C-alpha angles and dihedrals in degrees: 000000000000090000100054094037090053092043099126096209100085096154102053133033115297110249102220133200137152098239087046086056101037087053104048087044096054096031090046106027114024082037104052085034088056098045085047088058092042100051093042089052096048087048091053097047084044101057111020094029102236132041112252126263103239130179127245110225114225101221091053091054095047085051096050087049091046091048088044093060088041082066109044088048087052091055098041 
């Protein structure tokens, strides 16, 4: 969905590939997802001196693992 909704060719057919796709995700989304953490992390240890303990809820992880597999059985 991102893909398609950041395409910046509105106006003619997307031209689709899967290195197009894996590129723009990783360039636009891990990237900007990583520099996000980064950032929040270096602003915690700046300013507070240490970067929060936090908890990890159960139900989320199982989620993430059940999504995950979602995903593998889809490409497969």
């Amino acid at each position: 969905r991102y893909y398609i909704a950041s395409y910046t060719g509105h106006t003619r057919d997307l031209d689709f590939s899967w290195e197009t796709y894996g590129e723009k995700v990783n360039k636009e989304l891990v990237g900007t997802l990583g520099n996000f953490v980064y950032r929040t992390i270096l602003f915690a240890q700046r300013n507070y001196g240490k970067v929060p303990d936090g908890t990890i809820d159960e139900e989320i992880t199982k989620h993430i693992k059940e999504s995950t597999q979602t995903i593998r059985l889809s490409l497969d």
